[in-house]
PDB file of C-alpha atoms and ligand atoms in Angstrom:
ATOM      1  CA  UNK A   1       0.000   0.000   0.000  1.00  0.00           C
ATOM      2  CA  UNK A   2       1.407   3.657  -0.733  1.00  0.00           C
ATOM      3  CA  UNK A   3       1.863   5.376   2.491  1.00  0.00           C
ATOM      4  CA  UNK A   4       2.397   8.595   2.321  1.00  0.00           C
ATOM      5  CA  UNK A   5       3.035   8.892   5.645  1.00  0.00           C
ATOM      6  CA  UNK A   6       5.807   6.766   7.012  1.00  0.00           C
ATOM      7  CA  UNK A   7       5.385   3.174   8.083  1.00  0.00           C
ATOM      8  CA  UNK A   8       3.089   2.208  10.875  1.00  0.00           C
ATOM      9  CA  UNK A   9       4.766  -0.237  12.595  1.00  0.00           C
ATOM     10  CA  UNK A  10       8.083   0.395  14.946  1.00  0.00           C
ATOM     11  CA  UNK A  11      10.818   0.241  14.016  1.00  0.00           C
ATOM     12  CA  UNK A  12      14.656  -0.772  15.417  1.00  0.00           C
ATOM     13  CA  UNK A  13      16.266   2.244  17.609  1.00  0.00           C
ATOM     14  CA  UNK A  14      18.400   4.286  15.357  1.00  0.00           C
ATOM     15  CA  UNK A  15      21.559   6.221  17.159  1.00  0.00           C
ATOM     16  CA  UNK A  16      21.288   9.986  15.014  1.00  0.00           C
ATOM     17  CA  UNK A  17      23.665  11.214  17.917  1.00  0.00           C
ATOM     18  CA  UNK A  18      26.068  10.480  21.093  1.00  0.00           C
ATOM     19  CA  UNK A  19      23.239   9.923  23.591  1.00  0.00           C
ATOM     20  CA  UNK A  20      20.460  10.717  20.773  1.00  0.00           C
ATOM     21  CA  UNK A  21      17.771   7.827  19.670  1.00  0.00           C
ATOM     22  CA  UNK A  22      15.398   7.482  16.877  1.00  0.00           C
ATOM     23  CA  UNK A  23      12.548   5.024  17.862  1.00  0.00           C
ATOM     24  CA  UNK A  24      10.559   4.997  14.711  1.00  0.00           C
ATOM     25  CA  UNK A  25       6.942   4.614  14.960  1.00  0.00           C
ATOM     26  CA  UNK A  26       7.056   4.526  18.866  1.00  0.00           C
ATOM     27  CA  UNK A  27       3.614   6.342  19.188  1.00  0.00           C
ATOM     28  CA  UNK A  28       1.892   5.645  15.856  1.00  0.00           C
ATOM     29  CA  UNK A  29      -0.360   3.080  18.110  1.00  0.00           C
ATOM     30  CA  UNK A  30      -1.666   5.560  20.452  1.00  0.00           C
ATOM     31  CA  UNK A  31      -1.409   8.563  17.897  1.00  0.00           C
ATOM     32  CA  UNK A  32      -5.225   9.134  17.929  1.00  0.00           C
ATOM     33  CA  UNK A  33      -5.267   9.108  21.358  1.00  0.00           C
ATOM     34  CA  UNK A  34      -2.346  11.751  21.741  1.00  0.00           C
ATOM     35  CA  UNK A  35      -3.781  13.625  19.209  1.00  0.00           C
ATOM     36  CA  UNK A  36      -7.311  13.641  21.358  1.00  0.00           C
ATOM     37  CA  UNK A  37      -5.196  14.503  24.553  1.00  0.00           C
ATOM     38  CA  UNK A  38      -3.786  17.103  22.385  1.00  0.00           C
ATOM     39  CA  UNK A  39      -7.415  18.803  21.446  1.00  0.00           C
ATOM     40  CA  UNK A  40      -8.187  19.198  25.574  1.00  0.00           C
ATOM     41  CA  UNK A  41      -5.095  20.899  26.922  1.00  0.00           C
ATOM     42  CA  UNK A  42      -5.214  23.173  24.311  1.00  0.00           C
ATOM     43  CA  UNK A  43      -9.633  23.836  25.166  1.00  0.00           C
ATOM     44  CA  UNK A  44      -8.283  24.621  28.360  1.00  0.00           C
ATOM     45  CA  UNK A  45      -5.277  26.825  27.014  1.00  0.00           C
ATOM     46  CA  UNK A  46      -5.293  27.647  23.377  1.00  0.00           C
ATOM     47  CA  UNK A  47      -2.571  27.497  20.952  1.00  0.00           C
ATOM     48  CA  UNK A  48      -0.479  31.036  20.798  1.00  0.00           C
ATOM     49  CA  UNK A  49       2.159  32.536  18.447  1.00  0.00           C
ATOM     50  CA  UNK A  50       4.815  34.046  21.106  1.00  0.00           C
ATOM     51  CA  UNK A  51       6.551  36.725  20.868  1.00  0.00           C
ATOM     52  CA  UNK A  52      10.449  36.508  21.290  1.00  0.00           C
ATOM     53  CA  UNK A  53      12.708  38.351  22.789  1.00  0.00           C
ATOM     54  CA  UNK A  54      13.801  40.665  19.891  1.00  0.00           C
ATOM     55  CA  UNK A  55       9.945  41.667  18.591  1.00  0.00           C
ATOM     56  CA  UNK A  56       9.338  39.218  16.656  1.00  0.00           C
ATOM     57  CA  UNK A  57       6.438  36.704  16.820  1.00  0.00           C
ATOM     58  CA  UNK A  58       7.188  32.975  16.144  1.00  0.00           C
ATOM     59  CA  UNK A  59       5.496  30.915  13.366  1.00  0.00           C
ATOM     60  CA  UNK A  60       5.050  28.175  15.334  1.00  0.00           C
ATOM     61  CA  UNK A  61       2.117  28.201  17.319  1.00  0.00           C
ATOM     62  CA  UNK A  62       2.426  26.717  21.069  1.00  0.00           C
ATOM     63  CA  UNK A  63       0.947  25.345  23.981  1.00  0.00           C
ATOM     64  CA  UNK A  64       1.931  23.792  27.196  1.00  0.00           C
ATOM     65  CA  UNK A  65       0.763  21.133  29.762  1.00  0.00           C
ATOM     66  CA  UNK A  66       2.452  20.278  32.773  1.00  0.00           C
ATOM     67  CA  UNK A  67       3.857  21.916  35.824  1.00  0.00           C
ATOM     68  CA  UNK A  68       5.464  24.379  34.057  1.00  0.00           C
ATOM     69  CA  UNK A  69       4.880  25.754  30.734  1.00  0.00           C
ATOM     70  CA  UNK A  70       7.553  27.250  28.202  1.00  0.00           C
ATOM     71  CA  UNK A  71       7.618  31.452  27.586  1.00  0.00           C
ATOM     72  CA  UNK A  72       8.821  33.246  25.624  1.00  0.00           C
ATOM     73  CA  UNK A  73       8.293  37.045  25.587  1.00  0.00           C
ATOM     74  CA  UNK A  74       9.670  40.498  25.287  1.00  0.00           C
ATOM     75  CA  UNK A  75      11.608  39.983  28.192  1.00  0.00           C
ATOM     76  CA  UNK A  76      12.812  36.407  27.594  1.00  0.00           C
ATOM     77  CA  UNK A  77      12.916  32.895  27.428  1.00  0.00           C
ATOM     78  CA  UNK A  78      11.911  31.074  30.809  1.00  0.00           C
ATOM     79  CA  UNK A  79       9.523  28.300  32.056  1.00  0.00           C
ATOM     80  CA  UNK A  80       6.670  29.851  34.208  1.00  0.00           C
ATOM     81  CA  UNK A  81       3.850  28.291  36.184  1.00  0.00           C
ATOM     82  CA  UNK A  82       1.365  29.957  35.278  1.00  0.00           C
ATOM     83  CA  UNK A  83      -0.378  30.601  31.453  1.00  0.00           C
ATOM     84  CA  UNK A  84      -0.130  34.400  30.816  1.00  0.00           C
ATOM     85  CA  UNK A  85      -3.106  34.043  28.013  1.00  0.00           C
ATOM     86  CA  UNK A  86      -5.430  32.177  30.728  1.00  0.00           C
ATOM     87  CA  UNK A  87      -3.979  33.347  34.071  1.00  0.00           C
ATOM     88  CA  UNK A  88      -4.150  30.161  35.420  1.00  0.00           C
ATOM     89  CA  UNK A  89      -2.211  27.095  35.888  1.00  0.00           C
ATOM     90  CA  UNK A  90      -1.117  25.244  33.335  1.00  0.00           C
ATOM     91  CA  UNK A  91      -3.271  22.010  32.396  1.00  0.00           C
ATOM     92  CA  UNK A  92      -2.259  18.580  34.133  1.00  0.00           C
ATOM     93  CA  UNK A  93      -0.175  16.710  32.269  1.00  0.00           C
ATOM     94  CA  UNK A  94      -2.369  14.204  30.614  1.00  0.00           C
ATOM     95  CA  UNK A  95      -1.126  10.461  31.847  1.00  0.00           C
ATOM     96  CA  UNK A  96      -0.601   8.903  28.422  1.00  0.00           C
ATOM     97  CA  UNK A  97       1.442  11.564  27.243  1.00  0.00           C
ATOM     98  CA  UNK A  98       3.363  11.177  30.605  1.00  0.00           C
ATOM     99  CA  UNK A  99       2.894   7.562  30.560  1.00  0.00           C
ATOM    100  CA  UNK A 100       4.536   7.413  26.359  1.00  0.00           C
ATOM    101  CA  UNK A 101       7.478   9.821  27.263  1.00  0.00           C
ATOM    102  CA  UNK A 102       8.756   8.190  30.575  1.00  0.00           C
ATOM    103  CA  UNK A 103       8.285   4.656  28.157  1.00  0.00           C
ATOM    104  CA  UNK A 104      10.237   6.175  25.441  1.00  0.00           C
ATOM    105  CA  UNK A 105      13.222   7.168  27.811  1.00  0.00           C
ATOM    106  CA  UNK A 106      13.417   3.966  29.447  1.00  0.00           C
ATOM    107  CA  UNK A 107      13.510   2.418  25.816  1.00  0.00           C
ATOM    108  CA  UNK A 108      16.570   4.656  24.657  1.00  0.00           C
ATOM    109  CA  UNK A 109      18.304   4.396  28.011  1.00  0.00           C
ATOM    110  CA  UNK A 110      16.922   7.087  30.504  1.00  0.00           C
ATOM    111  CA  UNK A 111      15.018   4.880  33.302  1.00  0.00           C
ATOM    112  CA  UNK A 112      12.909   6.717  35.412  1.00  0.00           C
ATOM    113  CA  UNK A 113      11.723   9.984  33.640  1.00  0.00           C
ATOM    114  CA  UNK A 114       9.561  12.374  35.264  1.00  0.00           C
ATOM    115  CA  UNK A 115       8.547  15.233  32.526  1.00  0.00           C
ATOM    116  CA  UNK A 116       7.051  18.466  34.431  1.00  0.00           C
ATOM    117  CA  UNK A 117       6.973  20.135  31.144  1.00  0.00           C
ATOM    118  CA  UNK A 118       5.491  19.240  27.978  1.00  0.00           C
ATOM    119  CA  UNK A 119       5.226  22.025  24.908  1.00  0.00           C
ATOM    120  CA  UNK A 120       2.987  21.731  22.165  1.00  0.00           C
ATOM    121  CA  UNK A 121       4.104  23.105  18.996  1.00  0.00           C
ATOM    122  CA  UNK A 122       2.173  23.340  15.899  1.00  0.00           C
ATOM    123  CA  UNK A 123       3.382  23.675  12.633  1.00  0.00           C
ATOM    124  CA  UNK A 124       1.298  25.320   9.732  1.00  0.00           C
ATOM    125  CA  UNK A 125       3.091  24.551   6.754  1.00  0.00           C
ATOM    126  CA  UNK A 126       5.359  26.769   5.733  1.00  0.00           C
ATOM    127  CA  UNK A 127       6.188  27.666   9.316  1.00  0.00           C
ATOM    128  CA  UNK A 128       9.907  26.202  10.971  1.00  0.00           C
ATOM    129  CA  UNK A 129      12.222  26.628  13.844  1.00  0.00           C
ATOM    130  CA  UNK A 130      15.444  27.999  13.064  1.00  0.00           C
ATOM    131  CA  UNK A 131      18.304  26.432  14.371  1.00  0.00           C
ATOM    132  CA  UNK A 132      18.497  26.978  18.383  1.00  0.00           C
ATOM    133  CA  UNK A 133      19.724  24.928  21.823  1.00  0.00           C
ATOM    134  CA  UNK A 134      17.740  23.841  24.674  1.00  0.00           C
ATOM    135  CA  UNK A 135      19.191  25.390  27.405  1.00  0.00           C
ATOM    136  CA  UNK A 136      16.131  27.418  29.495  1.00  0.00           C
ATOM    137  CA  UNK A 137      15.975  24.158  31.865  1.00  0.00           C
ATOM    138  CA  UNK A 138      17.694  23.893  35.385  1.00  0.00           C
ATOM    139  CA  UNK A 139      19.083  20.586  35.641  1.00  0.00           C
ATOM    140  CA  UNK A 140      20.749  19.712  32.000  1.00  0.00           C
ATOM    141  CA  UNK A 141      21.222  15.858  32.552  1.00  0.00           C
ATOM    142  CA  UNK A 142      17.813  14.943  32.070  1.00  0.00           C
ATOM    143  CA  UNK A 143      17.050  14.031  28.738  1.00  0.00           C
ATOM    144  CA  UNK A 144      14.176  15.170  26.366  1.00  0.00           C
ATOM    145  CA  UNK A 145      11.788  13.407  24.740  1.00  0.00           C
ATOM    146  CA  UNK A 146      10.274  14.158  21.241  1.00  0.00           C
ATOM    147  CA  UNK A 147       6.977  12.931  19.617  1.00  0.00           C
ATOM    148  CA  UNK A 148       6.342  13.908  16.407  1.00  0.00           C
ATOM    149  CA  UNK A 149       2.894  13.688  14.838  1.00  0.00           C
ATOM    150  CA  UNK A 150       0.797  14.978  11.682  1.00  0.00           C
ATOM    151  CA  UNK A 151       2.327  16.059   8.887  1.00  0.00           C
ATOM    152  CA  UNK A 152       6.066  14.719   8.137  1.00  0.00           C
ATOM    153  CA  UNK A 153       8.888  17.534   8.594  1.00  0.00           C
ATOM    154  CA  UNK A 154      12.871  17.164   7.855  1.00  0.00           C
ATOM    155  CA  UNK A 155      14.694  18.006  11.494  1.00  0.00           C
ATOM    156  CA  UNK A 156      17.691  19.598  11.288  1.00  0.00           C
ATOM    157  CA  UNK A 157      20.709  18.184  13.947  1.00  0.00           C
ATOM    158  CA  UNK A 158      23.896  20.201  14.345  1.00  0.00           C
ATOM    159  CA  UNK A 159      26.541  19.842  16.989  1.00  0.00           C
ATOM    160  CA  UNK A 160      27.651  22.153  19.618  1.00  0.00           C
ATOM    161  CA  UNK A 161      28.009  25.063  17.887  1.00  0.00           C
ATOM    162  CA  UNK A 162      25.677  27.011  15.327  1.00  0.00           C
ATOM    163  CA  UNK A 163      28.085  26.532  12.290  1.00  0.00           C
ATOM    164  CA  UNK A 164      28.928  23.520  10.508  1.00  0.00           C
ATOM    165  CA  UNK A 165      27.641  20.129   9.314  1.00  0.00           C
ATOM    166  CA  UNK A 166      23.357  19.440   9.799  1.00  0.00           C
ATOM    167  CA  UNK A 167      22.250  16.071   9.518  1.00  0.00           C
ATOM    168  CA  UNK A 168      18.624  16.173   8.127  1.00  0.00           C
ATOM    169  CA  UNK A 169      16.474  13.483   9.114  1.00  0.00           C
ATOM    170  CA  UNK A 170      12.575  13.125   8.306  1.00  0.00           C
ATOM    171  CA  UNK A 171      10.488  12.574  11.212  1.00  0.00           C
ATOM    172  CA  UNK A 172       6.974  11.032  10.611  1.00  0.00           C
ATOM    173  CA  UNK A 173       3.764  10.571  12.486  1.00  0.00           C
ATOM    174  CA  UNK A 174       4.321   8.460  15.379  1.00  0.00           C
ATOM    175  CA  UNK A 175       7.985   9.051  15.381  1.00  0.00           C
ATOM    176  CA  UNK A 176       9.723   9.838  18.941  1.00  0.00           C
ATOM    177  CA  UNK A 177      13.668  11.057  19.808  1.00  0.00           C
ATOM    178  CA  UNK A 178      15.269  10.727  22.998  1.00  0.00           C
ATOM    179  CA  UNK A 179      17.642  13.228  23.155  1.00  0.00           C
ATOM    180  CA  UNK A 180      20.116  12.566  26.345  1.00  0.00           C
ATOM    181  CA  UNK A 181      23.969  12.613  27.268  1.00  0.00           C
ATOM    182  CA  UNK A 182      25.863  14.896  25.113  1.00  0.00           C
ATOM    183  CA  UNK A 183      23.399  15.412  22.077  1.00  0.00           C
ATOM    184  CA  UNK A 184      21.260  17.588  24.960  1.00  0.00           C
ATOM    185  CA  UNK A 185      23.078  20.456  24.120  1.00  0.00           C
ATOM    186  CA  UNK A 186      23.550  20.197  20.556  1.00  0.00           C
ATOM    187  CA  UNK A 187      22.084  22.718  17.660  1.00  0.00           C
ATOM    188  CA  UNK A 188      18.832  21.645  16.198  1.00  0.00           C
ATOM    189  CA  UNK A 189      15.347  23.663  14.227  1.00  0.00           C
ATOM    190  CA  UNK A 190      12.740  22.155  11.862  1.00  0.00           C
ATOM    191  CA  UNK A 191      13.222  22.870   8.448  1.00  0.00           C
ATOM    192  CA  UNK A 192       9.709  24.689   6.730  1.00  0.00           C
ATOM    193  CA  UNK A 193       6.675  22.328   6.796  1.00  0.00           C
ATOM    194  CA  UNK A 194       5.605  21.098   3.708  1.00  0.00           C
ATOM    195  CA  UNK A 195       1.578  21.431   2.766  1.00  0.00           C
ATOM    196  CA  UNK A 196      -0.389  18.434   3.336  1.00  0.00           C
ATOM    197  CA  UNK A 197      -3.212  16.883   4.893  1.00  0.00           C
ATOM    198  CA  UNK A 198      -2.702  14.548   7.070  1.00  0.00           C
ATOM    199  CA  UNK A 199      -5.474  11.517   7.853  1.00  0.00           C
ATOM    200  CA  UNK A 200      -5.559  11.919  11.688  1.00  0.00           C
ATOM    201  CA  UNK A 201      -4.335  15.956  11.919  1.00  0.00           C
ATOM    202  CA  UNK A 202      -5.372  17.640   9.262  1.00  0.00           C
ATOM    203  CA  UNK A 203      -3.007  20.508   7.893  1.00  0.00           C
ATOM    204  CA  UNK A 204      -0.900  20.769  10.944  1.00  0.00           C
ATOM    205  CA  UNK A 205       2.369  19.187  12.411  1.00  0.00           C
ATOM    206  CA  UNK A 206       2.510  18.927  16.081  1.00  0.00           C
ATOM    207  CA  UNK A 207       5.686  18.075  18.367  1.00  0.00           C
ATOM    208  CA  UNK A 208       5.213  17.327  22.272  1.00  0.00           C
ATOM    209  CA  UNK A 209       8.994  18.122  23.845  1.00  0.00           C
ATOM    210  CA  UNK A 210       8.946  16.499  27.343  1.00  0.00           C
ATOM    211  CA  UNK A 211      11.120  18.001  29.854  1.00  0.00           C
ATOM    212  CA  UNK A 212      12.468  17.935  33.163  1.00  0.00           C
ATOM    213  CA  UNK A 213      12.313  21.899  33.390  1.00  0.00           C
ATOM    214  CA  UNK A 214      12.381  22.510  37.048  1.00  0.00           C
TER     215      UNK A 214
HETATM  216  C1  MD3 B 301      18.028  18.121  20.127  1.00  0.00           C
HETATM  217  N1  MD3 B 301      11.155  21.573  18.887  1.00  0.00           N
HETATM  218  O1  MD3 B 301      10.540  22.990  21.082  1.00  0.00           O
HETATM  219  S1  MD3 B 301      11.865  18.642  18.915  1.00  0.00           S
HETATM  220  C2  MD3 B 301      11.750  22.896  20.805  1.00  0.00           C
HETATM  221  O2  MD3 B 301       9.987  19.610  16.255  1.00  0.00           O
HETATM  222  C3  MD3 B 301      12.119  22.171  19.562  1.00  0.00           C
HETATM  223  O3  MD3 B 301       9.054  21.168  17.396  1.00  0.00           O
HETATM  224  C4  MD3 B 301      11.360  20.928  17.625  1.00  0.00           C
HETATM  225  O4  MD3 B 301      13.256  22.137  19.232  1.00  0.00           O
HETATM  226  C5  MD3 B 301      10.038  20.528  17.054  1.00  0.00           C
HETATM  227  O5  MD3 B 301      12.660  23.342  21.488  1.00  0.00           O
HETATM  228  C6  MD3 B 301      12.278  19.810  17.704  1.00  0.00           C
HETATM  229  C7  MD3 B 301      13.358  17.794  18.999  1.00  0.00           C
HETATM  230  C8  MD3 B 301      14.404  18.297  19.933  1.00  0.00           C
HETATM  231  C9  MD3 B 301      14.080  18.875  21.103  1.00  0.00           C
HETATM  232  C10 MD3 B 301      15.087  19.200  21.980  1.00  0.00           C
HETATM  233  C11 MD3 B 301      16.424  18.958  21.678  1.00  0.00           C
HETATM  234  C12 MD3 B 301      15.686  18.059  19.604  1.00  0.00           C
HETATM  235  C13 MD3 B 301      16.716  18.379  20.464  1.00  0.00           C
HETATM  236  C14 MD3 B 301      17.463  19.262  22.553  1.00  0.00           C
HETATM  237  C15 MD3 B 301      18.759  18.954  22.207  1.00  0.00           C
HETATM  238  C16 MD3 B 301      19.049  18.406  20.998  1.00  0.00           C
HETATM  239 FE1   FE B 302      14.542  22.863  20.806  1.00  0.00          FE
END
């Protein structure tokens, strides 16, 4: 069968990176599920495009569940407790997307992961994330865990620094990275989303990023 979107089934652990894992098709199973889970954080707290630090307002649109929820704003990036759009606390993390990520660590090598953070991002096409590190989170040696699903995008992986050589790898629905050890601090965006519809998602790409923020 032509599949436009990626194959279905799991596949073997692929090392992209020192400490960095590829589980393909991890959460295609549950992907309507996390795609429902999806739909009621963000009727609680709707998607937003942020503003950055320098004026500008990102194309990615973004929402957070979780203890603490990721900010961006004229005067910075930080993780905050409270949603400045609602003024209240950020929704509960919902258990299966707690549940998936602390599953996905253990699988690549990080037993015993506690997310407090999970960001939403959604991806119109033709929006992207320019090449950027994670480094807004307090303790650095817990990993983070990826889950990619909708519309395929090509991820862009660096190194330590901004210049040089960027691996491009496609992620697909369902697909999850582990990002732990060294690889936590490397480079990394999304390159522009392509138009599509997608069976379960519609026009969008989304991306859950589970962190241990505080
Ligand atoms: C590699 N999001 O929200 S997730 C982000 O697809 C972000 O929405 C992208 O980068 C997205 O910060 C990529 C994959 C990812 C997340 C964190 C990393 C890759 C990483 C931290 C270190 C190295
Ligand atoms: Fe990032």
């Amino acid at each position: 069968m032509l599949d436009l979107f990626g194959d279905p089934s799991p596949g073997s652990p692929r090392l992209l990176a020192e400490g960095a894992w590829l589980l393909p098709g991890f959460a295609t199973g549950p992907g309507r599920a996390l795609l429902t889970a999806i739909g009621t954080v963000a009727g609680h707290t709707p998607f937003r495009q942020m503003e950055t630090p320098g004026g500008g307002r990102m194309s990615v649109a973004m929402t957070s569940c979780g203890h603490l929820g990721w900010l961006t704003d004229r005067s910075g990036y930080r993780y905050g407790v409270v949603d400045p759009v609602t003024g209240q606390p950020w929704p509960t993390m919902p258990l299966i997307l707690a549940e998936l990520a602390a599953r996905a660590a253990g699988a690549a090598g990080y037993p015993g992961f506690q997310p407090d953070s999970c960001l939403i991002n959604r991806y119109a096409p033709g929006t992207r994330m320019g090449l950027h590190q994670d480094r807004d989170e307090a303790d650095m040696a817990h990993p983070i865990v990826s889950v990619s699903l909708g519309l395929p995008a090509i991820f862009l992986f660096g190194g330590r620094t901004r210049t040089g050589p960027v691996q491009r790898v496609p992620l697909h629905h369902g697909d999850i990275v582990v990002w732990g050890g060294p690889s936590r601090r490397f480079y990394h965006g999304v390159a522009p989303v392509a138009a599509g519809e997608h069976p379960l998602a519609g026009p969008f790409r989304y991306n859950l990023t589970f962190r241990r923020a505080g």
